[in-house]
Amino acid sequence: MKNTVLTFRQAKEKKEKLAVLTAYDYSMAGLMDEAGINGIIVGDSVGMVCLGYKDTLSVTMEDMIHHTRAVARGASNTLVIGDMPFMSFQTSVRDALVNAGRLMKEGNAQAVKIEGGREVCPQIRAIVRSSIPVMGHVGLTPQSVRSYGGFKVQGKDEAGARKVLDAAKAVEEAGAFAVVLECIPAGLAELVTRSLSIPTIGIGAGNACDGQVLVYHDMLGMLTDFSPKFVKHYAEIGAQMRTAFTQYISEVREGVFPAAEHSFDAADDFLKKLY
Ligand code: KIV
């Protein structure tokens, strides 16, 4: 069944949990789509997990369009949400509108995601008015990493918790169809989830959210240098890949690969004439 923004809205009403993952390319999107994932966020985390940046600030609109378009080709039943990168929407309502339009027209996204609270509501309102669905993103918003002084859990005291709750309510009021809650205490995420009529999609926000999202490199155990506390490894693909690469290297060096079954045959009488 095709997942749309309606599926997301109805899931909250029916108390059905939404499963969302990130993806950045065609083949991975296809596997997730076949597995029945509700939504794929083509996150600006692409900068960190695919492009090797330390944070998401260097990611460009061109990067996002390129990866979103690839994911959209692989996902037939999944809602594809393209992330608006740093400075693609903060600069003005007009820039936000133009860039959201590019993610839809050039990237084939079905919705866009915007980080921030009340300060980005004029942008969310204008984009939603143009019939582009918007997913909000509050709590730890990685594009603000410089002002936090690092990737830090948000909403840990009363003032911080009020700020997160206010941000979530503001983006709902501006017209977002769902909102990501990133790295906030589980109790606060539960309160936000109960206070909103749109679904909350948690990452590091406990299990009372209406849905969950993880970066696939994290949940598949592909990044071995760091694993955040909120990540569960559903597989150790990184270790399996390393073993496969090592085996391939030694088989090539030893002349074991390719074997006869990996080679093409033809009547080779004519080859003698070439000598
Ligand atoms: O960039 C990203 O991958 C995200 C998701 C984790 C929500 O924002």
PDB file of C-alpha atoms and ligand atoms in Angstrom:
ATOM      1  CA  MET A   1       0.000   0.000   0.000  1.00  0.00           C
ATOM      2  CA  LYS A   2       1.280   3.464  -0.931  1.00  0.00           C
ATOM      3  CA  ASN A   3       2.281   5.580   2.073  1.00  0.00           C
ATOM      4  CA  THR A   4       1.308   9.230   1.865  1.00  0.00           C
ATOM      5  CA  VAL A   5       0.902  12.107   4.293  1.00  0.00           C
ATOM      6  CA  LEU A   6      -2.608  10.722   4.875  1.00  0.00           C
ATOM      7  CA  THR A   7      -1.119   7.422   6.044  1.00  0.00           C
ATOM      8  CA  PHE A   8       0.919   9.400   8.554  1.00  0.00           C
ATOM      9  CA  ARG A   9      -2.087  11.372   9.825  1.00  0.00           C
ATOM     10  CA  GLN A  10      -4.302   8.285  10.037  1.00  0.00           C
ATOM     11  CA  ALA A  11      -1.625   6.242  11.805  1.00  0.00           C
ATOM     12  CA  LYS A  12      -1.803   8.627  14.748  1.00  0.00           C
ATOM     13  CA  GLU A  13      -5.593   8.376  14.889  1.00  0.00           C
ATOM     14  CA  LYS A  14      -5.441   4.567  14.731  1.00  0.00           C
ATOM     15  CA  LYS A  15      -2.529   4.472  17.219  1.00  0.00           C
ATOM     16  CA  GLU A  16      -0.420   2.571  14.654  1.00  0.00           C
ATOM     17  CA  LYS A  17       3.314   3.184  14.984  1.00  0.00           C
ATOM     18  CA  LEU A  18       5.177   4.550  11.966  1.00  0.00           C
ATOM     19  CA  ALA A  19       8.549   3.057  10.984  1.00  0.00           C
ATOM     20  CA  VAL A  20      10.871   5.457   9.184  1.00  0.00           C
ATOM     21  CA  LEU A  21      14.522   5.162   8.123  1.00  0.00           C
ATOM     22  CA  THR A  22      16.980   7.369   6.312  1.00  0.00           C
ATOM     23  CA  ALA A  23      18.305   6.418   2.887  1.00  0.00           C
ATOM     24  CA  TYR A  24      20.477   8.140   0.326  1.00  0.00           C
ATOM     25  CA  ASP A  25      20.452   5.903  -2.754  1.00  0.00           C
ATOM     26  CA  TYR A  26      18.343   3.779  -5.078  1.00  0.00           C
ATOM     27  CA  SER A  27      19.284   0.261  -3.978  1.00  0.00           C
ATOM     28  CA  MET A  28      18.925   0.888  -0.258  1.00  0.00           C
ATOM     29  CA  ALA A  29      15.599   2.659  -0.806  1.00  0.00           C
ATOM     30  CA  GLY A  30      14.402  -0.367  -2.813  1.00  0.00           C
ATOM     31  CA  LEU A  31      15.271  -2.786   0.006  1.00  0.00           C
ATOM     32  CA  MET A  32      13.491  -0.645   2.599  1.00  0.00           C
ATOM     33  CA  ASP A  33      10.498  -0.211   0.309  1.00  0.00           C
ATOM     34  CA  GLU A  34      10.228  -3.989  -0.167  1.00  0.00           C
ATOM     35  CA  ALA A  35      10.412  -4.447   3.599  1.00  0.00           C
ATOM     36  CA  GLY A  36       7.404  -2.143   4.002  1.00  0.00           C
ATOM     37  CA  ILE A  37       8.876   0.964   5.627  1.00  0.00           C
ATOM     38  CA  ASN A  38       6.367   3.852   5.951  1.00  0.00           C
ATOM     39  CA  GLY A  39       8.728   6.705   5.194  1.00  0.00           C
ATOM     40  CA  ILE A  40      12.271   7.405   4.047  1.00  0.00           C
ATOM     41  CA  ILE A  41      13.919  10.640   5.095  1.00  0.00           C
ATOM     42  CA  VAL A  42      16.707  11.570   2.715  1.00  0.00           C
ATOM     43  CA  GLY A  43      18.469  13.292   5.574  1.00  0.00           C
ATOM     44  CA  ASP A  44      21.207  15.877   5.386  1.00  0.00           C
ATOM     45  CA  SER A  45      22.974  13.266   7.558  1.00  0.00           C
ATOM     46  CA  VAL A  46      24.129  12.175   4.074  1.00  0.00           C
ATOM     47  CA  GLY A  47      26.923  14.689   4.701  1.00  0.00           C
ATOM     48  CA  MET A  48      28.167  12.734   7.690  1.00  0.00           C
ATOM     49  CA  VAL A  49      27.496   9.085   6.776  1.00  0.00           C
ATOM     50  CA  CYS A  50      28.172   9.191   3.003  1.00  0.00           C
ATOM     51  CA  LEU A  51      30.326  12.263   2.384  1.00  0.00           C
ATOM     52  CA  GLY A  52      32.512  12.117   5.494  1.00  0.00           C
ATOM     53  CA  TYR A  53      31.797  15.581   6.947  1.00  0.00           C
ATOM     54  CA  LYS A  54      31.935  16.101  10.720  1.00  0.00           C
ATOM     55  CA  ASP A  55      28.476  17.712  10.708  1.00  0.00           C
ATOM     56  CA  THR A  56      25.675  18.524   8.254  1.00  0.00           C
ATOM     57  CA  LEU A  57      26.485  22.194   7.648  1.00  0.00           C
ATOM     58  CA  SER A  58      28.339  21.737   4.345  1.00  0.00           C
ATOM     59  CA  VAL A  59      25.532  19.818   2.643  1.00  0.00           C
ATOM     60  CA  THR A  60      24.158  21.665  -0.391  1.00  0.00           C
ATOM     61  CA  MET A  61      20.853  21.729  -2.262  1.00  0.00           C
ATOM     62  CA  GLU A  62      22.625  19.948  -5.131  1.00  0.00           C
ATOM     63  CA  ASP A  63      23.663  17.122  -2.762  1.00  0.00           C
ATOM     64  CA  MET A  64      20.106  16.808  -1.485  1.00  0.00           C
ATOM     65  CA  ILE A  65      18.509  16.841  -4.931  1.00  0.00           C
ATOM     66  CA  HIS A  66      20.984  14.246  -6.219  1.00  0.00           C
ATOM     67  CA  HIS A  67      20.358  11.803  -3.342  1.00  0.00           C
ATOM     68  CA  THR A  68      16.613  12.427  -3.071  1.00  0.00           C
ATOM     69  CA  ARG A  69      16.152  11.703  -6.765  1.00  0.00           C
ATOM     70  CA  ALA A  70      18.031   8.401  -6.402  1.00  0.00           C
ATOM     71  CA  VAL A  71      15.925   7.363  -3.404  1.00  0.00           C
ATOM     72  CA  ALA A  72      12.683   8.333  -5.156  1.00  0.00           C
ATOM     73  CA  ARG A  73      13.568   5.968  -8.039  1.00  0.00           C
ATOM     74  CA  GLY A  74      13.892   3.064  -5.605  1.00  0.00           C
ATOM     75  CA  ALA A  75      10.842   3.706  -3.425  1.00  0.00           C
ATOM     76  CA  SER A  76       7.441   2.964  -4.913  1.00  0.00           C
ATOM     77  CA  ASN A  77       5.308   2.615  -1.782  1.00  0.00           C
ATOM     78  CA  THR A  78       7.220   4.710   0.711  1.00  0.00           C
ATOM     79  CA  LEU A  79       6.732   8.387   1.492  1.00  0.00           C
ATOM     80  CA  VAL A  80       9.993  10.078   0.457  1.00  0.00           C
ATOM     81  CA  ILE A  81      10.862  13.160   2.505  1.00  0.00           C
ATOM     82  CA  GLY A  82      13.731  15.357   1.322  1.00  0.00           C
ATOM     83  CA  ASP A  83      15.671  17.279   3.964  1.00  0.00           C
ATOM     84  CA  MET A  84      16.200  21.031   3.507  1.00  0.00           C
ATOM     85  CA  PRO A  85      19.937  21.619   4.087  1.00  0.00           C
ATOM     86  CA  PHE A  86      21.558  24.365   6.173  1.00  0.00           C
ATOM     87  CA  MET A  87      20.907  27.860   4.733  1.00  0.00           C
ATOM     88  CA  SER A  88      18.423  26.623   2.134  1.00  0.00           C
ATOM     89  CA  PHE A  89      15.495  27.992   4.164  1.00  0.00           C
ATOM     90  CA  GLN A  90      16.871  30.098   7.054  1.00  0.00           C
ATOM     91  CA  THR A  91      17.743  33.037   4.762  1.00  0.00           C
ATOM     92  CA  SER A  92      14.191  33.970   3.697  1.00  0.00           C
ATOM     93  CA  VAL A  93      10.685  32.687   3.062  1.00  0.00           C
ATOM     94  CA  ARG A  94      11.336  33.070  -0.646  1.00  0.00           C
ATOM     95  CA  ASP A  95      14.525  30.949  -0.529  1.00  0.00           C
ATOM     96  CA  ALA A  96      12.646  28.317   1.472  1.00  0.00           C
ATOM     97  CA  LEU A  97       9.874  28.190  -1.099  1.00  0.00           C
ATOM     98  CA  VAL A  98      12.238  28.011  -4.070  1.00  0.00           C
ATOM     99  CA  ASN A  99      14.356  25.286  -2.480  1.00  0.00           C
ATOM    100  CA  ALA A 100      11.386  23.215  -1.275  1.00  0.00           C
ATOM    101  CA  GLY A 101      10.075  23.425  -4.846  1.00  0.00           C
ATOM    102  CA  ARG A 102      13.428  22.204  -6.180  1.00  0.00           C
ATOM    103  CA  LEU A 103      13.394  19.179  -3.855  1.00  0.00           C
ATOM    104  CA  MET A 104       9.926  18.295  -5.179  1.00  0.00           C
ATOM    105  CA  LYS A 105      10.476  19.067  -8.875  1.00  0.00           C
ATOM    106  CA  GLU A 106      14.113  18.048  -9.343  1.00  0.00           C
ATOM    107  CA  GLY A 107      14.456  15.553  -6.464  1.00  0.00           C
ATOM    108  CA  ASN A 108      10.990  13.970  -6.788  1.00  0.00           C
ATOM    109  CA  ALA A 109      10.465  14.238  -3.037  1.00  0.00           C
ATOM    110  CA  GLN A 110       6.904  13.886  -1.790  1.00  0.00           C
ATOM    111  CA  ALA A 111       7.487  16.115   1.233  1.00  0.00           C
ATOM    112  CA  VAL A 112      10.297  18.210   2.714  1.00  0.00           C
ATOM    113  CA  LYS A 113      11.721  18.401   6.228  1.00  0.00           C
ATOM    114  CA  ILE A 114      12.740  21.622   7.971  1.00  0.00           C
ATOM    115  CA  GLU A 115      14.666  21.951  11.242  1.00  0.00           C
ATOM    116  CA  GLY A 116      13.552  24.532  13.805  1.00  0.00           C
ATOM    117  CA  GLY A 117      10.643  25.903  15.821  1.00  0.00           C
ATOM    118  CA  ARG A 118       8.720  29.166  15.868  1.00  0.00           C
ATOM    119  CA  GLU A 119      11.497  30.993  13.948  1.00  0.00           C
ATOM    120  CA  VAL A 120      10.913  28.859  10.819  1.00  0.00           C
ATOM    121  CA  CYS A 121       7.106  28.918  10.936  1.00  0.00           C
ATOM    122  CA  PRO A 122       6.760  31.644   8.265  1.00  0.00           C
ATOM    123  CA  GLN A 123       8.735  29.346   5.935  1.00  0.00           C
ATOM    124  CA  ILE A 124       6.643  26.280   6.858  1.00  0.00           C
ATOM    125  CA  ARG A 125       3.401  28.221   6.327  1.00  0.00           C
ATOM    126  CA  ALA A 126       4.466  29.465   2.890  1.00  0.00           C
ATOM    127  CA  ILE A 127       5.638  26.014   1.753  1.00  0.00           C
ATOM    128  CA  VAL A 128       2.459  24.301   2.984  1.00  0.00           C
ATOM    129  CA  ARG A 129       0.371  27.001   1.236  1.00  0.00           C
ATOM    130  CA  SER A 130       2.125  25.961  -1.983  1.00  0.00           C
ATOM    131  CA  SER A 131       0.831  22.400  -1.460  1.00  0.00           C
ATOM    132  CA  ILE A 132       4.182  20.978  -0.403  1.00  0.00           C
ATOM    133  CA  PRO A 133       3.860  18.830   2.750  1.00  0.00           C
ATOM    134  CA  VAL A 134       6.345  19.747   5.488  1.00  0.00           C
ATOM    135  CA  MET A 135       7.753  17.561   8.245  1.00  0.00           C
ATOM    136  CA  GLY A 136       9.059  19.597  11.198  1.00  0.00           C
ATOM    137  CA  HIS A 137      12.155  18.720  13.242  1.00  0.00           C
ATOM    138  CA  VAL A 138      12.639  19.956  16.838  1.00  0.00           C
ATOM    139  CA  GLY A 139      14.719  19.067  19.898  1.00  0.00           C
ATOM    140  CA  LEU A 140      18.332  18.524  18.839  1.00  0.00           C
ATOM    141  CA  THR A 141      18.423  20.125  15.403  1.00  0.00           C
ATOM    142  CA  PRO A 142      21.864  19.190  14.017  1.00  0.00           C
ATOM    143  CA  GLN A 143      22.090  22.316  11.828  1.00  0.00           C
ATOM    144  CA  SER A 144      22.340  24.303  15.120  1.00  0.00           C
ATOM    145  CA  VAL A 145      25.286  22.227  16.384  1.00  0.00           C
ATOM    146  CA  ARG A 146      27.564  25.281  16.462  1.00  0.00           C
ATOM    147  CA  SER A 147      25.215  27.238  18.719  1.00  0.00           C
ATOM    148  CA  TYR A 148      24.740  24.239  21.059  1.00  0.00           C
ATOM    149  CA  GLY A 149      28.509  23.758  21.269  1.00  0.00           C
ATOM    150  CA  GLY A 150      28.179  20.108  20.163  1.00  0.00           C
ATOM    151  CA  PHE A 151      25.541  17.413  19.619  1.00  0.00           C
ATOM    152  CA  LYS A 152      23.711  17.670  22.961  1.00  0.00           C
ATOM    153  CA  VAL A 153      20.443  16.261  24.304  1.00  0.00           C
ATOM    154  CA  GLN A 154      17.868  19.092  24.434  1.00  0.00           C
ATOM    155  CA  GLY A 155      14.992  19.795  26.851  1.00  0.00           C
ATOM    156  CA  LYS A 156      16.717  18.506  29.963  1.00  0.00           C
ATOM    157  CA  ASP A 157      15.542  21.333  32.266  1.00  0.00           C
ATOM    158  CA  GLU A 158      12.248  23.207  32.600  1.00  0.00           C
ATOM    159  CA  ALA A 159      13.196  26.068  30.277  1.00  0.00           C
ATOM    160  CA  GLY A 160      14.610  23.690  27.687  1.00  0.00           C
ATOM    161  CA  ALA A 161      11.567  21.423  27.863  1.00  0.00           C
ATOM    162  CA  ARG A 162       9.200  24.408  27.410  1.00  0.00           C
ATOM    163  CA  LYS A 163      11.221  25.468  24.388  1.00  0.00           C
ATOM    164  CA  VAL A 164      10.895  22.037  22.748  1.00  0.00           C
ATOM    165  CA  LEU A 165       7.148  21.824  23.519  1.00  0.00           C
ATOM    166  CA  ASP A 166       6.594  25.329  22.162  1.00  0.00           C
ATOM    167  CA  ALA A 167       8.595  24.546  19.007  1.00  0.00           C
ATOM    168  CA  ALA A 168       6.578  21.374  18.353  1.00  0.00           C
ATOM    169  CA  LYS A 169       3.257  23.151  18.863  1.00  0.00           C
ATOM    170  CA  ALA A 170       4.359  26.020  16.622  1.00  0.00           C
ATOM    171  CA  VAL A 171       5.327  23.778  13.697  1.00  0.00           C
ATOM    172  CA  GLU A 172       2.052  21.872  14.019  1.00  0.00           C
ATOM    173  CA  GLU A 173       0.146  25.152  14.015  1.00  0.00           C
ATOM    174  CA  ALA A 174       2.117  26.288  10.934  1.00  0.00           C
ATOM    175  CA  GLY A 175       0.839  23.239   9.041  1.00  0.00           C
ATOM    176  CA  ALA A 176       3.470  20.490   9.385  1.00  0.00           C
ATOM    177  CA  PHE A 177       2.009  16.994   8.815  1.00  0.00           C
ATOM    178  CA  ALA A 178       4.470  15.332  11.244  1.00  0.00           C
ATOM    179  CA  VAL A 179       7.431  16.317  13.390  1.00  0.00           C
ATOM    180  CA  VAL A 180      10.755  14.644  14.201  1.00  0.00           C
ATOM    181  CA  LEU A 181      11.711  14.797  17.905  1.00  0.00           C
ATOM    182  CA  GLU A 182      15.468  14.327  18.151  1.00  0.00           C
ATOM    183  CA  CYS A 183      17.429  13.590  21.327  1.00  0.00           C
ATOM    184  CA  ILE A 184      15.072  14.734  24.060  1.00  0.00           C
ATOM    185  CA  PRO A 185      14.152  12.935  27.293  1.00  0.00           C
ATOM    186  CA  ALA A 186      11.533  10.197  26.850  1.00  0.00           C
ATOM    187  CA  GLY A 187       9.089  11.853  29.284  1.00  0.00           C
ATOM    188  CA  LEU A 188       9.184  15.131  27.365  1.00  0.00           C
ATOM    189  CA  ALA A 189       8.681  13.285  24.057  1.00  0.00           C
ATOM    190  CA  GLU A 190       5.626  11.593  25.569  1.00  0.00           C
ATOM    191  CA  LEU A 191       4.200  14.966  26.658  1.00  0.00           C
ATOM    192  CA  VAL A 192       4.837  16.476  23.196  1.00  0.00           C
ATOM    193  CA  THR A 193       3.260  13.431  21.522  1.00  0.00           C
ATOM    194  CA  ARG A 194       0.139  13.740  23.704  1.00  0.00           C
ATOM    195  CA  SER A 195      -0.061  17.500  23.057  1.00  0.00           C
ATOM    196  CA  LEU A 196      -0.035  17.279  19.250  1.00  0.00           C
ATOM    197  CA  SER A 197      -2.550  15.944  16.770  1.00  0.00           C
ATOM    198  CA  ILE A 198       0.175  15.298  14.150  1.00  0.00           C
ATOM    199  CA  PRO A 199       2.462  12.263  14.520  1.00  0.00           C
ATOM    200  CA  THR A 200       5.806  12.591  16.292  1.00  0.00           C
ATOM    201  CA  ILE A 201       8.703  10.596  14.857  1.00  0.00           C
ATOM    202  CA  GLY A 202      11.356  10.019  17.498  1.00  0.00           C
ATOM    203  CA  ILE A 203      15.101   9.526  17.276  1.00  0.00           C
ATOM    204  CA  GLY A 204      16.675   9.317  20.708  1.00  0.00           C
ATOM    205  CA  ALA A 205      13.311  10.334  22.171  1.00  0.00           C
ATOM    206  CA  GLY A 206      12.028   7.160  23.848  1.00  0.00           C
ATOM    207  CA  ASN A 207       9.231   4.893  22.724  1.00  0.00           C
ATOM    208  CA  ALA A 208       6.105   6.965  23.376  1.00  0.00           C
ATOM    209  CA  CYS A 209       6.470   8.753  20.024  1.00  0.00           C
ATOM    210  CA  ASP A 210       4.040   7.907  17.232  1.00  0.00           C
ATOM    211  CA  GLY A 211       6.896   6.545  15.134  1.00  0.00           C
ATOM    212  CA  GLN A 212      10.658   6.086  15.067  1.00  0.00           C
ATOM    213  CA  VAL A 213      13.435   6.962  12.661  1.00  0.00           C
ATOM    214  CA  LEU A 214      17.038   5.778  12.572  1.00  0.00           C
ATOM    215  CA  VAL A 215      19.960   6.465  10.273  1.00  0.00           C
ATOM    216  CA  TYR A 216      20.455   3.147   8.471  1.00  0.00           C
ATOM    217  CA  HIS A 217      24.231   3.160   8.811  1.00  0.00           C
ATOM    218  CA  ASP A 218      23.707   3.258  12.588  1.00  0.00           C
ATOM    219  CA  MET A 219      21.069   0.523  12.813  1.00  0.00           C
ATOM    220  CA  LEU A 220      23.024  -1.793  10.506  1.00  0.00           C
ATOM    221  CA  GLY A 221      26.252  -1.350  12.478  1.00  0.00           C
ATOM    222  CA  MET A 222      28.076   0.129   9.500  1.00  0.00           C
ATOM    223  CA  LEU A 223      29.919   2.885  11.377  1.00  0.00           C
ATOM    224  CA  THR A 224      32.347   1.467  13.849  1.00  0.00           C
ATOM    225  CA  ASP A 225      33.924   4.673  15.210  1.00  0.00           C
ATOM    226  CA  PHE A 226      30.868   5.909  17.161  1.00  0.00           C
ATOM    227  CA  SER A 227      27.404   4.609  18.056  1.00  0.00           C
ATOM    228  CA  PRO A 228      24.968   6.935  19.859  1.00  0.00           C
ATOM    229  CA  LYS A 229      23.223   5.572  22.992  1.00  0.00           C
ATOM    230  CA  PHE A 230      19.804   5.611  21.307  1.00  0.00           C
ATOM    231  CA  VAL A 231      20.846   3.347  18.423  1.00  0.00           C
ATOM    232  CA  LYS A 232      20.076  -0.368  18.339  1.00  0.00           C
ATOM    233  CA  HIS A 233      22.165  -2.470  15.953  1.00  0.00           C
ATOM    234  CA  TYR A 234      19.785  -4.749  14.041  1.00  0.00           C
ATOM    235  CA  ALA A 235      22.754  -6.265  12.227  1.00  0.00           C
ATOM    236  CA  GLU A 236      26.540  -6.008  12.144  1.00  0.00           C
ATOM    237  CA  ILE A 237      26.819  -5.314   8.437  1.00  0.00           C
ATOM    238  CA  GLY A 238      30.020  -3.285   8.867  1.00  0.00           C
ATOM    239  CA  ALA A 239      31.858  -6.318  10.268  1.00  0.00           C
ATOM    240  CA  GLN A 240      30.424  -8.575   7.531  1.00  0.00           C
ATOM    241  CA  MET A 241      31.487  -6.110   4.830  1.00  0.00           C
ATOM    242  CA  ARG A 242      34.993  -5.866   6.231  1.00  0.00           C
ATOM    243  CA  THR A 243      35.290  -9.688   6.211  1.00  0.00           C
ATOM    244  CA  ALA A 244      34.001  -9.829   2.626  1.00  0.00           C
ATOM    245  CA  PHE A 245      36.441  -7.108   1.461  1.00  0.00           C
ATOM    246  CA  THR A 246      39.369  -8.865   3.152  1.00  0.00           C
ATOM    247  CA  GLN A 247      38.434 -12.210   1.597  1.00  0.00           C
ATOM    248  CA  TYR A 248      38.062 -10.629  -1.859  1.00  0.00           C
ATOM    249  CA  ILE A 249      41.482  -8.950  -1.592  1.00  0.00           C
ATOM    250  CA  SER A 250      43.219 -12.179  -0.650  1.00  0.00           C
ATOM    251  CA  GLU A 251      41.390 -14.239  -3.310  1.00  0.00           C
ATOM    252  CA  VAL A 252      42.348 -11.739  -6.015  1.00  0.00           C
ATOM    253  CA  ARG A 253      45.943 -11.703  -4.825  1.00  0.00           C
ATOM    254  CA  GLU A 254      46.073 -15.514  -4.690  1.00  0.00           C
ATOM    255  CA  GLY A 255      44.449 -15.904  -8.128  1.00  0.00           C
ATOM    256  CA  VAL A 256      41.497 -17.822  -6.612  1.00  0.00           C
ATOM    257  CA  PHE A 257      38.948 -15.332  -7.915  1.00  0.00           C
ATOM    258  CA  PRO A 258      37.586 -15.373 -10.560  1.00  0.00           C
ATOM    259  CA  ALA A 259      37.100 -19.150 -10.762  1.00  0.00           C
ATOM    260  CA  ALA A 260      35.901 -21.014 -13.887  1.00  0.00           C
ATOM    261  CA  GLU A 261      32.243 -20.446 -12.943  1.00  0.00           C
ATOM    262  CA  HIS A 262      32.787 -16.674 -13.022  1.00  0.00           C
ATOM    263  CA  SER A 263      34.359 -16.691 -16.498  1.00  0.00           C
ATOM    264  CA  PHE A 264      32.835 -16.713 -20.006  1.00  0.00           C
ATOM    265  CA  ASP A 265      33.347 -19.651 -22.373  1.00  0.00           C
ATOM    266  CA  ALA A 266      33.371 -19.692 -26.182  1.00  0.00           C
ATOM    267  CA  ALA A 267      34.640 -22.109 -28.816  1.00  0.00           C
ATOM    268  CA  ASP A 268      38.236 -20.992 -28.784  1.00  0.00           C
ATOM    269  CA  ASP A 269      39.683 -22.644 -31.947  1.00  0.00           C
ATOM    270  CA  PHE A 270      39.894 -19.218 -33.527  1.00  0.00           C
ATOM    271  CA  LEU A 271      42.085 -17.978 -30.698  1.00  0.00           C
ATOM    272  CA  LYS A 272      44.967 -20.072 -32.063  1.00  0.00           C
ATOM    273  CA  LYS A 273      44.801 -17.986 -35.235  1.00  0.00           C
ATOM    274  CA  LEU A 274      45.491 -14.890 -33.176  1.00  0.00           C
ATOM    275  CA  TYR A 275      48.814 -16.178 -31.902  1.00  0.00           C
TER     276      TYR A 275
HETATM  277  O1  KIV B   1      19.402  14.125   8.627  1.00  0.00           O
HETATM  278  C1  KIV B   1      18.785  13.152   9.101  1.00  0.00           C
HETATM  279  O2  KIV B   1      19.106  11.981   8.855  1.00  0.00           O
HETATM  280  C2  KIV B   1      17.659  13.415   9.965  1.00  0.00           C
HETATM  281  C3  KIV B   1      16.940  12.245  10.543  1.00  0.00           C
HETATM  282  C4  KIV B   1      17.725  11.537  11.558  1.00  0.00           C
HETATM  283  C5  KIV B   1      15.629  12.631  11.090  1.00  0.00           C
HETATM  284  O3  KIV B   1      17.345  14.536  10.200  1.00  0.00           O
END
